[in-house]
Amino acid sequence: TNQAFNECQGFSVTVGTNTYTTSGIYTDVMNGCDTVITNLTINPPPTLTLIKVDDNCGGNTGSITALVTTTNPPVTYNWNTGDNDSVISNLPVGTYNLTINDASGCVNSDTINVLDLEIECDFFIFIPNVFTPNGDGQNDEFLIHLKGLKIINLEIYNRWGLKLFETSDISQGWDGRTNSGSEVSDGTYFYILNYKNNDKRQVENGTLTLLR
């Protein structure tokens, strides 16, 4: 009796009292008369190395390259993102898993984390301290300028701690009116700015002067 197996690493075949796990041709005599010849081929799994480029300042600039070696091409790629290529790019911070299969059906997988470099980020924040909402088209709004940062909200309070204005729209400045539309008088007011820098919540606060 002849039998042949072409399998992946981890496979074993038992003939009588013998178990075989490595490639080779094995001969066993069963019950003293029946000769069983086993031709066993064990294929090694494809090797897999993941090389990454981390994201930079939350800009979805990460990428991962899969380096694969196999004796049984071609290889199929199955990322947890749904991609099917050896390289994936435009990645945000996160955990990425790749499973590969070669033509013999052997499998390998690996996981890698794309991080945020949090260095050399091109960002700034400018907060003016005086504005003049008198309708002359010059400096009519208290407008905060951010680059590379994500605003959560801006709150304006009077000296007694009463909230007068709030917005989460970075393009919307404070024009000296409450959220209900009432004009406030000249004077000193307090702002609290909540924003994110590299997904870390931060707070800026201070005073501003309104002059009509």
XYZ file of N, CA and C in Angstrom:
636
model
N 0.845 -1.186 0.000
C 0.000 0.000 0.000
C 0.889 1.248 0.000
N 0.592 2.171 -0.916
C 1.326 3.423 -0.984
C 0.405 4.574 -0.575
N 0.941 5.503 0.201
C 0.185 6.686 0.561
C 1.131 7.892 0.579
N 0.596 9.054 0.152
C 1.412 10.251 0.068
C 0.689 11.406 0.753
N 1.445 12.234 1.429
C 0.910 13.405 2.122
C 1.793 14.609 1.808
N 1.159 15.702 1.480
C 1.848 16.981 1.256
C 1.185 17.995 2.178
N 1.780 18.211 3.328
C 1.115 18.957 4.384
C 2.018 20.053 4.945
N 1.433 20.830 5.857
C 2.163 21.926 6.492
C 2.751 21.472 7.819
N 3.709 22.265 8.301
C 4.355 21.970 9.565
C 3.321 21.841 10.666
N 3.498 20.807 11.505
C 2.540 20.522 12.564
C 1.693 19.304 12.254
N 1.720 18.865 10.987
C 0.965 17.666 10.595
C 1.736 16.417 11.008
N 1.009 15.371 11.346
C 1.626 14.079 11.656
C 0.757 12.968 11.090
N 1.404 11.858 10.765
C 0.669 10.686 10.275
C 1.130 9.474 11.078
N 0.192 8.667 11.473
C 0.490 7.472 12.261
C 0.205 6.227 11.438
N 1.190 5.364 11.362
C 1.049 4.081 10.672
C 1.404 2.997 11.680
N 0.425 2.213 12.060
C 0.654 1.206 13.081
C 1.042 1.870 14.387
N 2.227 1.518 14.877
C 2.696 2.097 16.140
C 3.655 3.268 15.923
N 3.877 3.646 14.651
C 4.830 4.716 14.331
C 4.111 5.996 13.930
N 4.633 7.127 14.408
C 4.097 8.446 14.053
C 5.221 9.244 13.404
N 4.898 9.858 12.244
C 5.905 10.596 11.481
C 5.500 12.077 11.379
N 6.479 12.944 11.608
C 6.213 14.385 11.590
C 7.152 15.155 10.670
N 8.126 14.477 10.080
C 9.086 15.135 9.189
C 9.052 14.489 7.822
N 9.528 15.237 6.837
C 9.507 14.738 5.463
C 10.354 13.470 5.339
N 9.874 12.546 4.499
C 10.623 11.313 4.267
C 9.746 10.234 3.678
N 10.365 9.127 3.319
C 9.642 7.950 2.826
C 9.808 6.858 3.870
N 8.680 6.385 4.378
C 8.693 5.444 5.492
C 8.015 4.138 5.071
N 8.623 3.034 5.496
C 8.076 1.716 5.184
C 7.720 1.002 6.477
N 6.477 0.556 6.545
C 6.001 -0.168 7.721
C 5.351 -1.471 7.269
N 5.573 -2.519 8.036
C 4.941 -3.805 7.764
C 3.837 -4.001 8.791
N 2.629 -4.156 8.273
C 1.463 -4.267 9.143
C 1.029 -5.722 9.247
N 0.843 -6.201 10.459
C 0.357 -7.561 10.710
C 1.247 -8.606 10.071
N 2.520 -8.250 9.873
C 3.472 -9.222 9.372
C 3.406 -9.486 7.887
N 2.465 -8.813 7.174
C 2.371 -9.140 5.745
C 2.116 -7.927 4.858
N 1.332 -6.970 5.293
C 0.974 -5.817 4.463
C 2.032 -4.725 4.627
N 2.667 -4.334 3.522
C 3.684 -3.280 3.554
C 3.049 -1.943 3.182
N 3.235 -0.977 4.061
C 2.709 0.382 3.831
C 3.896 1.325 3.613
N 3.910 1.958 2.423
C 4.954 2.932 2.110
C 4.329 4.319 2.178
N 4.893 5.148 3.065
C 4.357 6.495 3.277
C 5.359 7.526 2.763
N 4.896 8.321 1.807
C 5.717 9.422 1.287
C 5.177 10.715 1.902
N 5.931 11.266 2.859
C 5.456 12.413 3.623
C 6.305 13.641 3.296
N 5.625 14.708 2.846
C 6.290 15.986 2.611
C 5.707 17.018 3.564
N 6.561 17.585 4.396
C 6.143 18.630 5.333
C 6.696 19.964 4.834
N 5.787 20.869 4.513
C 6.196 22.183 4.017
C 6.338 23.155 5.176
N 7.424 23.920 5.217
C 7.567 24.926 6.269
C 6.592 26.068 6.021
N 6.154 26.753 7.067
C 5.271 27.902 6.860
C 6.041 29.028 6.198
N 5.359 29.896 5.478
C 6.040 31.070 4.927
C 6.537 31.960 6.064
N 7.707 32.544 5.865
C 8.214 33.469 6.879
C 7.594 34.839 6.649
N 7.363 35.553 7.727
C 6.683 36.851 7.649
C 7.371 37.845 8.570
N 7.745 38.992 8.013
C 8.295 40.104 8.793
C 7.532 41.371 8.427
N 7.044 42.079 9.427
C 6.315 43.328 9.206
C 7.221 44.513 9.542
N 7.320 45.437 8.596
C 8.099 46.654 8.790
C 7.142 47.837 8.706
N 7.199 48.696 9.695
C 6.222 49.787 9.766
C 6.879 51.149 9.686
N 6.073 52.127 9.282
C 6.384 53.545 9.433
C 5.269 54.121 10.287
N 5.623 54.687 11.436
C 4.601 55.199 12.353
C 3.918 56.438 11.789
N 2.720 56.688 12.313
C 1.965 57.887 11.949
C 2.698 59.111 12.497
N 2.429 60.257 11.900
C 3.076 61.494 12.348
C 2.006 62.540 12.640
N 1.856 62.864 13.911
C 0.972 63.954 14.341
C -0.480 63.736 13.937
N -0.945 62.504 13.979
C -2.340 62.220 13.674
C -2.729 62.464 12.238
N -1.765 62.392 11.324
C -2.048 62.698 9.918
C -2.344 61.500 9.046
N -2.539 60.300 9.652
C -2.786 59.069 8.888
C -1.676 58.828 7.859
N -0.440 58.928 8.319
C 0.715 58.769 7.436
C 1.449 57.455 7.671
N 0.884 56.574 8.492
C 1.539 55.301 8.776
C 1.464 54.345 7.597
N 2.383 53.378 7.585
C 2.362 52.336 6.559
C 3.022 51.082 7.108
N 2.670 49.936 6.503
C 3.261 48.654 6.895
C 3.597 47.885 5.624
N 4.794 47.311 5.599
C 5.235 46.472 4.487
C 5.460 45.060 5.003
N 4.907 44.072 4.294
C 5.080 42.667 4.658
C 6.174 42.051 3.796
N 7.205 41.526 4.441
C 8.273 40.817 3.746
C 8.042 39.322 3.933
N 7.873 38.594 2.830
C 7.473 37.193 2.883
C 8.447 36.347 2.085
N 8.790 35.196 2.645
C 9.584 34.195 1.938
C 8.852 32.865 2.009
N 8.699 32.199 0.869
C 8.023 30.914 0.840
C 8.592 30.049 -0.278
N 8.519 28.758 -0.080
C 8.936 27.805 -1.125
C 7.759 27.408 -2.007
N 6.583 27.928 -1.664
C 5.380 27.558 -2.419
C 4.551 28.797 -2.751
N 5.049 29.637 -3.654
C 4.244 30.793 -4.065
C 3.095 30.335 -4.950
N 2.094 31.233 -5.167
C 1.998 32.617 -4.667
C 1.437 32.673 -3.247
N 1.500 33.894 -2.687
C 1.028 34.134 -1.327
C -0.176 35.064 -1.375
N -1.165 34.771 -0.572
C -2.303 35.686 -0.428
C -2.181 36.424 0.898
N -2.602 37.697 0.879
C -2.490 38.576 2.044
C -3.891 38.928 2.534
N -4.098 38.782 3.833
C -5.396 39.102 4.425
C -5.175 39.954 5.678
N -5.298 41.293 5.493
C -5.147 42.226 6.609
C -6.474 42.377 7.338
N -6.399 42.755 8.600
C -7.638 43.016 9.337
C -8.325 44.298 8.873
N -7.672 45.039 7.981
C -8.296 46.221 7.384
C -9.119 45.868 6.147
N -8.997 44.601 5.679
C -9.665 44.197 4.449
C -8.772 44.300 3.227
N -7.564 44.845 3.386
C -6.632 44.963 2.263
C -6.029 43.603 1.920
N -5.556 43.487 0.677
C -5.017 42.214 0.198
C -3.681 42.374 -0.523
N -2.935 43.418 -0.162
C -1.632 43.659 -0.775
C -0.530 43.504 0.266
N 0.712 43.473 -0.214
C 1.841 43.321 0.703
C 2.157 44.619 1.440
N 1.638 45.739 0.938
C 1.882 47.040 1.564
C 0.540 47.727 1.800
N 0.342 48.257 3.000
C -0.829 49.096 3.271
C -0.324 50.437 3.779
N -1.019 51.493 3.405
C -0.548 52.840 3.732
C -1.703 53.741 4.135
N -1.364 55.010 4.421
C -2.330 56.011 4.899
C -3.016 55.528 6.174
N -2.213 55.007 7.090
C -2.756 54.379 8.291
C -2.746 55.321 9.484
N -3.830 55.325 10.267
C -3.819 56.019 11.554
C -3.190 55.128 12.621
N -3.056 55.680 13.807
C -2.578 54.887 14.942
C -3.522 53.715 15.165
N -2.959 52.534 15.418
C -3.813 51.371 15.652
C -3.027 50.074 15.603
N -3.753 48.960 15.786
C -3.178 47.623 15.756
C -3.583 46.943 14.459
N -2.605 46.383 13.768
C -2.838 45.787 12.453
C -2.341 44.342 12.443
N -3.175 43.464 11.895
C -2.861 42.040 11.829
C -2.882 41.572 10.385
N -1.916 40.730 10.035
C -1.840 40.157 8.692
C -1.746 38.641 8.795
N -2.567 37.952 8.010
C -2.474 36.505 7.861
C -2.134 36.208 6.411
N -1.120 35.356 6.200
C -0.725 34.991 4.834
C -0.909 33.489 4.634
N -1.241 33.119 3.407
C -1.373 31.723 3.000
C -0.571 31.513 1.734
N 0.244 30.435 1.686
C 0.944 30.138 0.444
C 0.189 29.067 -0.341
N 0.738 28.673 -1.487
C 0.029 27.764 -2.380
C -0.180 26.383 -1.782
N 0.633 26.010 -0.804
C 0.472 24.706 -0.160
C -0.543 24.749 0.965
N -1.090 25.942 1.220
C -2.071 26.086 2.285
C -1.470 26.375 3.642
N -0.155 26.567 3.694
C 0.490 26.862 4.970
C 0.261 28.326 5.344
N 0.148 28.577 6.637
C -0.301 29.867 7.149
C 0.723 30.449 8.117
N 0.810 31.776 8.101
C 1.556 32.495 9.123
C 0.829 33.810 9.371
N 1.028 34.384 10.528
C 0.380 35.654 10.837
C 1.242 36.439 11.811
N 0.997 37.751 11.837
C 1.725 38.619 12.758
C 0.893 39.867 12.996
N 1.180 40.530 14.103
C 0.473 41.752 14.491
C 1.500 42.824 14.814
N 1.185 44.065 14.453
C 2.090 45.174 14.718
C 1.270 46.409 15.063
N 1.826 47.263 15.898
C 1.151 48.494 16.311
C 1.767 49.690 15.605
N 0.920 50.489 14.969
C 1.353 51.763 14.408
C 1.136 52.823 15.473
N 2.195 53.525 15.819
C 2.152 54.524 16.880
C 2.200 55.924 16.292
N 2.037 56.912 17.160
C 2.198 58.303 16.736
C 3.578 58.763 17.179
N 4.346 59.294 16.238
C 5.697 59.728 16.556
C 5.718 60.816 17.625
N 4.720 61.711 17.565
C 4.604 62.809 18.523
C 5.861 63.678 18.559
N 6.556 63.760 17.445
C 7.724 64.630 17.344
C 7.650 65.392 16.027
N 8.281 66.511 15.991
C 8.364 67.327 14.790
C 6.979 67.635 14.215
N 6.004 67.778 15.094
C 4.657 68.075 14.625
C 4.563 69.553 14.228
N 3.941 69.775 13.108
C 3.791 71.143 12.610
C 2.483 71.706 13.150
N 2.538 72.279 14.362
C 1.328 72.846 14.934
C 1.668 74.127 15.691
N 0.661 74.956 15.838
C 0.816 76.135 16.675
C -0.558 76.564 17.156
N -0.558 77.431 18.162
C -1.793 77.981 18.689
C -1.557 79.467 18.966
N -2.474 80.306 18.466
C -2.383 81.743 18.706
C -3.704 82.218 19.287
N -3.634 82.836 20.461
C -4.832 83.317 21.145
C -4.677 84.814 21.389
N -5.455 85.661 20.726
C -5.361 87.107 20.961
C -5.915 87.464 22.344
N -5.559 88.640 22.831
C -6.054 89.045 24.152
C -6.965 90.266 24.125
N -7.151 90.846 22.935
C -8.050 92.014 22.795
C -8.802 91.869 21.480
N -10.090 92.211 21.489
C -10.827 92.312 20.233
C -11.850 93.429 20.352
N -12.273 93.938 19.176
C -13.134 95.141 19.143
C -14.336 94.887 18.240
N -15.386 94.291 18.781
C -16.560 93.955 17.965
C -17.473 95.163 17.714
N -16.956 96.131 16.923
C -17.729 97.355 16.664
C -18.248 97.432 15.236
N -18.078 96.345 14.470
C -18.640 96.307 13.132
C -17.830 97.011 12.069
N -16.579 97.388 12.367
C -15.775 98.081 11.361
C -15.006 97.128 10.458
N -15.206 95.831 10.664
C -14.525 94.837 9.835
C -13.114 94.539 10.260
N -12.652 95.149 11.343
C -11.301 94.953 11.846
C -11.361 94.354 13.257
N -10.841 93.172 13.385
C -10.727 92.542 14.713
C -12.075 92.469 15.422
N -13.125 92.111 14.654
C -14.478 92.090 15.212
C -14.796 90.819 15.995
N -13.919 89.831 15.907
C -14.183 88.570 16.591
C -12.963 88.137 17.398
N -13.238 87.502 18.511
C -12.199 86.809 19.260
C -12.042 85.449 18.607
N -10.983 85.308 17.802
C -10.813 84.127 16.973
C -9.483 83.472 17.307
N -9.541 82.213 17.701
C -8.333 81.444 18.035
C -7.844 80.725 16.790
N -6.544 80.799 16.559
C -5.943 80.173 15.375
C -5.174 78.925 15.810
N -5.561 77.796 15.239
C -4.911 76.520 15.528
C -4.412 75.891 14.241
N -3.286 75.222 14.315
C -2.798 74.418 13.203
C -2.253 73.111 13.753
N -2.703 72.001 13.170
C -2.241 70.699 13.621
C -2.845 70.253 14.925
N -3.870 70.963 15.393
C -4.550 70.639 16.639
C -6.049 70.534 16.376
N -6.731 69.794 17.210
C -8.172 69.612 17.049
C -8.903 70.252 18.224
N -9.766 71.204 17.918
C -10.518 71.871 18.971
C -11.642 70.965 19.472
N -11.853 70.987 20.769
C -13.001 70.303 21.370
C -14.110 71.322 21.613
N -13.790 72.373 22.352
C -14.744 73.467 22.506
C -14.052 74.691 23.091
N -14.685 75.839 22.849
C -14.242 77.112 23.400
C -15.378 77.665 24.246
N -15.050 78.078 25.475
C -16.053 78.619 26.380
C -15.624 80.012 26.823
N -16.587 80.924 26.907
C -16.341 82.291 27.372
C -17.180 82.533 28.632
N -16.534 83.100 29.668
C -17.216 83.375 30.934
C -17.017 84.849 31.312
N -17.967 85.381 32.072
C -17.763 86.710 32.639
C -17.057 86.579 33.988
N -16.810 87.708 34.631
C -16.015 87.695 35.858
C -16.723 87.011 37.019
N -18.027 86.779 36.893
C -18.780 86.093 37.946
C -18.929 84.592 37.669
N -18.274 84.126 36.614
C -18.303 82.698 36.310
C -19.498 82.239 35.508
N -20.243 83.184 34.948
C -21.399 82.828 34.130
C -20.935 82.557 32.699
N -21.296 81.382 32.189
C -20.918 81.050 30.820
C -21.776 81.858 29.844
N -21.103 82.583 28.958
C -21.798 83.431 27.996
C -21.848 82.822 26.597
N -20.845 82.047 26.274
C -20.711 81.590 24.892
C -19.939 80.268 24.882
N -20.334 79.407 23.922
C -19.622 78.140 23.750
C -19.753 77.693 22.296
N -18.654 77.150 21.741
C -18.686 76.620 20.386
C -17.666 75.502 20.262
N -17.925 74.584 19.345
C -16.953 73.540 18.995
C -16.486 73.705 17.558
N -16.844 74.822 16.933
C -16.468 75.117 15.546
C -15.267 76.056 15.544
N -14.107 75.551 15.087
C -12.879 76.336 15.130
C -12.986 77.597 14.277
N -13.835 77.551 13.257
C -13.957 78.712 12.368
C -14.884 79.788 12.931
N -15.580 79.473 14.028
C -16.524 80.421 14.619
C -15.864 81.162 15.773
N -15.650 82.448 15.611
C -15.106 83.256 16.692
C -16.224 83.808 17.562
N -15.826 84.439 18.655
C -16.813 85.078 19.530
C -16.952 86.537 19.112
N -18.188 86.955 18.814
C -18.440 88.312 18.335
C -18.921 89.246 19.437
N -18.754 88.844 20.692
C -19.178 89.691 21.800
C -20.640 89.535 22.156
N -21.264 88.475 21.665
C -22.652 88.193 21.999
C -22.736 86.850 22.718
N -23.760 86.700 23.527
C -24.012 85.417 24.168
C -24.585 84.454 23.129
N -24.694 83.190 23.495
C -25.279 82.215 22.580
C -26.741 82.545 22.267
N -27.375 83.312 23.130
C -28.765 83.709 22.874
C -28.852 84.965 22.011
N -27.701 85.609 21.721
C -27.692 86.755 20.822
C -27.580 88.112 21.486
N -27.458 88.175 22.811
C -27.374 89.456 23.515
C -25.941 89.980 23.529
N -25.785 91.284 23.272
C -24.464 91.894 23.333
C -24.015 92.012 24.789
N -22.700 91.781 25.017
C -22.146 91.985 26.355
C -21.390 93.310 26.349
N -21.149 93.841 27.513
C -20.501 95.151 27.635
C -18.988 95.032 27.557
N -18.348 96.178 27.389
C -16.882 96.210 27.415
C -16.385 95.649 28.743
N -15.201 95.079 28.696
C -14.643 94.563 29.940
C -13.726 93.379 29.712
N -13.387 92.747 30.822
C -12.497 91.589 30.801
C -13.316 90.313 30.944
N -12.988 89.330 30.109
C -13.695 88.045 30.108
C -12.659 86.922 30.162
N -13.161 85.764 30.435
C -12.285 84.602 30.599
C -12.639 83.534 29.559
N -11.603 82.932 28.993
C -11.837 81.854 28.019
C -11.231 80.554 28.542
N -11.851 79.460 28.141
C -11.298 78.115 28.358
C -11.347 77.400 27.017
N -10.207 76.980 26.537
C -10.101 76.275 25.264
C -9.679 74.837 25.530
N -10.532 73.899 25.140
C -10.213 72.476 25.226
C -9.866 71.980 23.830
N -8.707 71.359 23.708
C -8.286 70.868 22.396
C -7.477 69.585 22.556
N -7.225 68.933 21.415
C -6.446 67.694 21.407
C -5.150 67.903 20.642
N -4.087 67.393 21.229
C -2.783 67.381 20.594
C -2.283 65.944 20.633
N -2.199 65.306 19.430
C -1.827 63.889 19.367
C -2.762 63.039 20.228
N -4.071 63.345 20.141
C -5.107 62.618 20.865
C -5.015 62.778 22.387
N -4.191 63.693 22.857
C -4.132 63.992 24.280
C -4.899 65.291 24.541
N -5.857 65.203 25.433
C -6.673 66.375 25.727
C -5.870 67.389 26.533
N -5.908 68.659 26.096
C -5.197 69.723 26.774
C -6.115 70.931 26.918
N -5.744 71.829 27.835
C -6.579 72.987 28.139
C -5.715 74.246 28.144
N -6.219 75.286 27.511
C -5.630 76.619 27.607
C -6.691 77.549 28.199
N -6.287 78.413 29.108
C -7.242 79.376 29.650
C -6.542 80.702 29.897
N -7.330 81.769 29.914
C -6.761 83.085 30.118
C -7.828 84.151 30.060
N -7.389 85.380 29.952
C -8.322 86.504 29.913
C -8.254 87.197 28.558
N -9.335 87.859 28.195
C -9.381 88.673 26.986
C -10.148 89.948 27.301
N -9.829 90.983 26.564
C -10.478 92.277 26.773
C -11.353 92.613 25.576
N -12.595 92.978 25.848
C -13.542 93.394 24.812
C -13.651 94.908 24.852
N -13.365 95.546 23.715
C -13.496 97.007 23.581
C -14.316 97.307 22.333
N -15.433 97.967 22.492
C -16.270 98.285 21.326
C -15.868 99.620 20.716
